[in-house]
Coordinates of C-alpha atoms in Angstrom, one line a residue:
M1 CA -11.0 58.4 -40.9
Q2 CA -9.8 56.8 -37.7
F3 CA -11.3 53.5 -38.7
R4 CA -9.3 53.6 -42.0
L5 CA -6.1 54.4 -40.2
F6 CA -6.7 51.5 -37.7
S7 CA -7.3 49.1 -40.5
F8 CA -4.2 50.1 -42.3
A9 CA -2.1 49.7 -39.2
L10 CA -3.6 46.2 -38.7
I11 CA -2.7 45.2 -42.2
I12 CA 1.0 46.3 -41.7
L13 CA 1.3 44.4 -38.5
N14 CA -0.1 41.2 -40.1
C15 CA 2.4 41.5 -42.9
M16 CA 5.3 41.9 -40.5
D17 CA 4.2 38.9 -38.5
Y18 CA 3.8 36.9 -41.7
G19 CA 7.3 37.8 -42.9
H20 CA 8.8 36.9 -39.6
C21 CA 7.0 33.6 -39.6
Q22 CA 8.0 32.9 -43.2
A23 CA 11.7 33.7 -42.3
G24 CA 11.5 31.4 -39.3
R25 CA 9.9 28.7 -41.4
W26 CA 12.7 29.0 -44.0
R27 CA 15.4 28.7 -41.3
R28 CA 13.8 25.7 -39.8
S29 CA 13.3 24.1 -43.2
K30 CA 17.0 24.8 -44.0
R31 CA 18.1 23.0 -40.9
A32 CA 15.7 20.2 -41.5
S33 CA 17.0 19.7 -45.0
Y34 CA 20.1 18.0 -43.7
G35 CA 19.8 17.9 -39.9
P36 CA 18.2 14.4 -39.7
N37 CA 21.0 12.8 -41.9
P38 CA 23.7 11.5 -39.5
I39 CA 26.5 12.0 -42.0
C40 CA 25.7 15.7 -42.1
K41 CA 26.5 16.3 -38.5
G42 CA 28.9 19.2 -38.1
C43 CA 28.7 20.2 -41.8
L44 CA 28.4 23.8 -43.1
S45 CA 27.1 22.3 -46.4
C46 CA 26.0 18.8 -47.0
S47 CA 24.6 16.6 -49.8
K48 CA 22.3 13.7 -49.4
D49 CA 24.3 11.5 -51.7
N50 CA 27.9 12.7 -51.0
G51 CA 27.6 13.7 -47.3
C52 CA 29.5 16.7 -46.0
I53 CA 31.1 19.1 -48.4
R54 CA 32.4 21.7 -46.0
C55 CA 32.9 21.4 -42.2
Q56 CA 32.6 23.7 -39.3
H57 CA 35.8 25.6 -38.4
K58 CA 37.2 23.3 -35.7
L59 CA 36.3 20.0 -37.3
F60 CA 38.3 17.8 -39.8
F61 CA 36.9 16.8 -43.2
F62 CA 37.3 13.1 -43.8
L63 CA 36.4 11.3 -47.1
R64 CA 35.2 7.8 -46.1
R65 CA 35.1 5.1 -48.7
E66 CA 32.8 2.1 -48.5
G67 CA 33.1 -0.1 -51.6
M68 CA 32.4 2.0 -54.7
R69 CA 30.8 4.7 -52.6
Q70 CA 32.5 7.6 -50.9
Y71 CA 31.1 10.4 -48.8
G72 CA 32.4 13.2 -46.6
E73 CA 32.3 13.4 -42.8
C74 CA 33.2 16.1 -40.3
L75 CA 35.1 14.7 -37.3
H76 CA 36.7 16.1 -34.1
S77 CA 39.7 13.8 -34.6
C78 CA 40.9 11.7 -37.6
P79 CA 40.6 7.9 -37.6
S80 CA 43.4 5.4 -37.4
G81 CA 46.0 5.7 -40.2
Y82 CA 45.2 9.4 -40.7
Y83 CA 46.4 12.7 -39.2
G84 CA 44.8 16.1 -39.0
L85 CA 46.0 18.8 -41.4
R86 CA 44.8 22.3 -40.7
T87 CA 44.7 24.8 -43.6
P88 CA 43.2 28.3 -44.0
D89 CA 40.6 26.8 -46.4
M90 CA 39.5 23.7 -44.5
N91 CA 40.9 21.2 -42.0
R92 CA 41.3 17.7 -43.6
C93 CA 42.3 14.2 -42.5
S94 CA 45.3 13.1 -44.6
R95 CA 46.5 9.5 -44.8
C96 CA 49.8 8.5 -43.1
R97 CA 52.3 7.6 -45.8
I98 CA 54.5 5.5 -43.5
E99 CA 54.3 1.7 -43.9
N100 CA 52.8 -0.3 -41.0
C101 CA 51.8 3.0 -39.2
D102 CA 48.6 3.1 -37.0
S103 CA 48.6 6.8 -36.2
C104 CA 51.0 9.6 -37.2
F105 CA 51.8 13.2 -36.2
S106 CA 52.5 14.2 -39.8
R107 CA 52.7 12.6 -43.2
D108 CA 56.2 11.3 -42.6
F109 CA 56.4 10.8 -38.8
C110 CA 54.6 7.9 -37.2
T111 CA 53.6 8.1 -33.5
K112 CA 52.2 4.6 -33.1
C113 CA 53.0 1.5 -35.2
K114 CA 50.7 -1.4 -35.9
T115 CA 50.8 -4.5 -33.7
G116 CA 54.1 -6.4 -34.0
F117 CA 56.2 -3.4 -35.1
Y118 CA 58.6 -1.2 -33.2
S119 CA 58.6 2.6 -33.4
H120 CA 61.9 4.3 -34.1
R121 CA 62.4 7.9 -35.2
G122 CA 59.0 8.2 -36.8
R123 CA 59.3 4.8 -38.7
C124 CA 58.0 1.3 -38.0
F125 CA 60.4 -1.8 -37.9
R126 CA 60.0 -5.5 -37.3
G127 CA 63.3 -5.3 -35.3
C128 CA 65.3 -2.5 -33.9
P129 CA 68.3 -1.2 -35.9
P130 CA 71.9 -2.0 -34.8
G131 CA 72.9 -0.1 -31.7
F132 CA 69.3 0.1 -30.4
A133 CA 67.3 -2.1 -28.1
A134 CA 63.5 -2.9 -28.0
L135 CA 61.3 -1.8 -25.1
E136 CA 58.6 -4.4 -25.3
E137 CA 56.1 -2.5 -23.0
L138 CA 56.2 0.5 -25.3
M139 CA 57.1 -1.2 -28.6
E140 CA 59.8 1.4 -29.1
C141 CA 63.5 1.3 -30.0
V142 CA 65.8 3.1 -27.6
E143 CA 69.6 3.5 -27.4
G144 CA 71.2 0.3 -26.4
C145 CA 74.5 -0.6 -24.8
E146 CA 77.4 0.5 -26.9
V147 CA 80.7 -1.4 -26.6
G148 CA 84.2 -0.8 -28.1
Q149 CA 86.4 -2.9 -30.3
W150 CA 87.8 -6.2 -29.2
S151 CA 91.3 -6.3 -27.8
E152 CA 94.0 -8.6 -29.1
W153 CA 94.0 -12.2 -27.9
G154 CA 95.9 -12.6 -24.6
T155 CA 98.6 -15.1 -23.7
C156 CA 97.7 -18.8 -23.9
S157 CA 97.7 -20.1 -20.3
R158 CA 96.4 -22.8 -18.1
N159 CA 96.1 -22.7 -14.3
N160 CA 97.9 -19.4 -14.4
K161 CA 100.9 -21.0 -16.2
T162 CA 102.1 -20.4 -19.7
C163 CA 104.0 -23.7 -19.9
G164 CA 103.8 -27.3 -18.7
F165 CA 100.7 -28.2 -20.7
K166 CA 99.9 -28.8 -24.4
W167 CA 96.6 -26.9 -24.5
G168 CA 95.3 -23.8 -22.7
L169 CA 92.9 -20.9 -23.1
E170 CA 93.4 -17.3 -24.4
T171 CA 91.0 -14.4 -23.7
R172 CA 90.1 -11.1 -25.3
T173 CA 88.0 -8.2 -23.9
R174 CA 86.2 -5.0 -24.9
Q175 CA 85.0 -2.0 -22.9
I176 CA 81.5 -0.5 -22.4
V177 CA 81.6 2.8 -24.2
K178 CA 78.0 3.9 -23.5
K179 CA 75.5 2.5 -21.0
P180 CA 72.0 1.6 -22.2
A181 CA 69.0 4.0 -21.7
K182 CA 67.5 1.6 -19.1
D183 CA 69.1 -0.9 -16.7
T184 CA 66.9 -3.7 -18.0
I185 CA 68.5 -3.6 -21.4
P186 CA 71.4 -6.1 -21.4
C187 CA 74.9 -5.3 -22.8
P188 CA 76.7 -7.6 -25.3
T189 CA 79.4 -9.9 -23.9
I190 CA 82.6 -8.0 -23.0
A191 CA 84.9 -11.1 -22.7
E192 CA 85.4 -14.3 -24.6
S193 CA 87.9 -17.2 -24.5
R194 CA 89.0 -19.9 -26.9
R195 CA 91.2 -23.0 -26.8
C196 CA 94.8 -22.5 -27.8
K197 CA 98.0 -24.5 -28.1
M198 CA 100.8 -23.5 -25.7
A199 CA 104.0 -22.2 -27.2
M200 CA 106.1 -24.1 -24.6
R201 CA 104.8 -27.4 -23.4
H202 CA 107.7 -27.9 -21.0
C203 CA 108.7 -25.2 -18.5
P204 CA 112.4 -24.1 -18.5
G205 CA 114.4 -25.7 -15.6
G206 CA 111.8 -28.4 -15.0
K207 CA 112.3 -32.1 -15.2
R208 CA 111.8 -33.2 -18.8
P209 CA 111.8 -37.0 -19.2
T210 CA 113.5 -38.2 -22.4
K211 CA 112.3 -40.9 -24.7
T212 CA 115.6 -42.9 -24.3
K213 CA 115.1 -43.2 -20.5
D214 CA 111.6 -44.3 -21.0
K215 CA 112.6 -47.0 -23.4
K216 CA 115.3 -48.3 -21.0
K217 CA 112.8 -48.3 -18.1
K218 CA 110.3 -50.3 -20.1
K219 CA 113.0 -52.7 -21.2
K220 CA 114.2 -53.2 -17.6
N221 CA 110.6 -53.9 -16.4
L222 CA 110.2 -56.5 -19.2
M223 CA 113.4 -58.2 -18.2
E224 CA 112.4 -58.4 -14.6
R225 CA 109.0 -59.8 -15.4
A226 CA 110.6 -62.4 -17.7
Q227 CA 113.1 -63.5 -15.1
K228 CA 110.3 -63.8 -12.5
Q229 CA 108.2 -65.9 -14.8
H230 CA 111.2 -68.1 -15.6
S231 CA 111.9 -68.7 -11.9
I232 CA 108.3 -69.7 -11.3
F233 CA 108.5 -72.1 -14.2
L234 CA 111.7 -73.8 -12.8
A235 CA 110.2 -74.1 -9.3
T236 CA 107.1 -75.7 -10.8
D237 CA 109.2 -78.2 -12.9
K238 CA 111.2 -79.4 -9.9
T239 CA 108.1 -80.0 -7.8
S240 CA 106.6 -82.1 -10.6
Q241 CA 109.7 -84.3 -10.7

């Protein structure tokens, strides 16, 4: 009787050990079914042909395309041109929809543009919009120097005089309304000048030579020169005689 009870107990223990071993073998075989495949790393479920189908809770699902083939991957962070979108169902890598964007915070807000483009308010530009200046070291557009409207042209003058010359210069100016975000950003010119014709060529009360006097003076000089040449001619004629 005791021998029968001992044999029965031994059979039960062997069955328990066999069941434990079988369960352990099943778990090892389950891990081994997709553990060796690199694309199945971090997956909750994986296919040999299509890669990851579901990812672990903290990872992002990314659908990689290579030619005609595509397969799923589970990543800690999304690749360039994509951003991480967390949802109750599964975290996914979604493509940035902004043109010339290298990395983005959300679908419509770029955080880093491609080489040669400036970042401005979540968008990428070849050049900064009006009123903004480019920071080359960061490739960003920041608020530039803002200036007001031009004033009217000033009085035409030359050598601090408004008369006495035919041509002069007139100047107009404008004020700086808002200083730039950085001192290295230059402001547009705030003063410019142009050539102008003076309204009064001769100053009031000054000597103003007339054309009549000039003609008389020229005529007098010609007469004196003619008389002098005539005297020289007569002296030369007497000598020759």
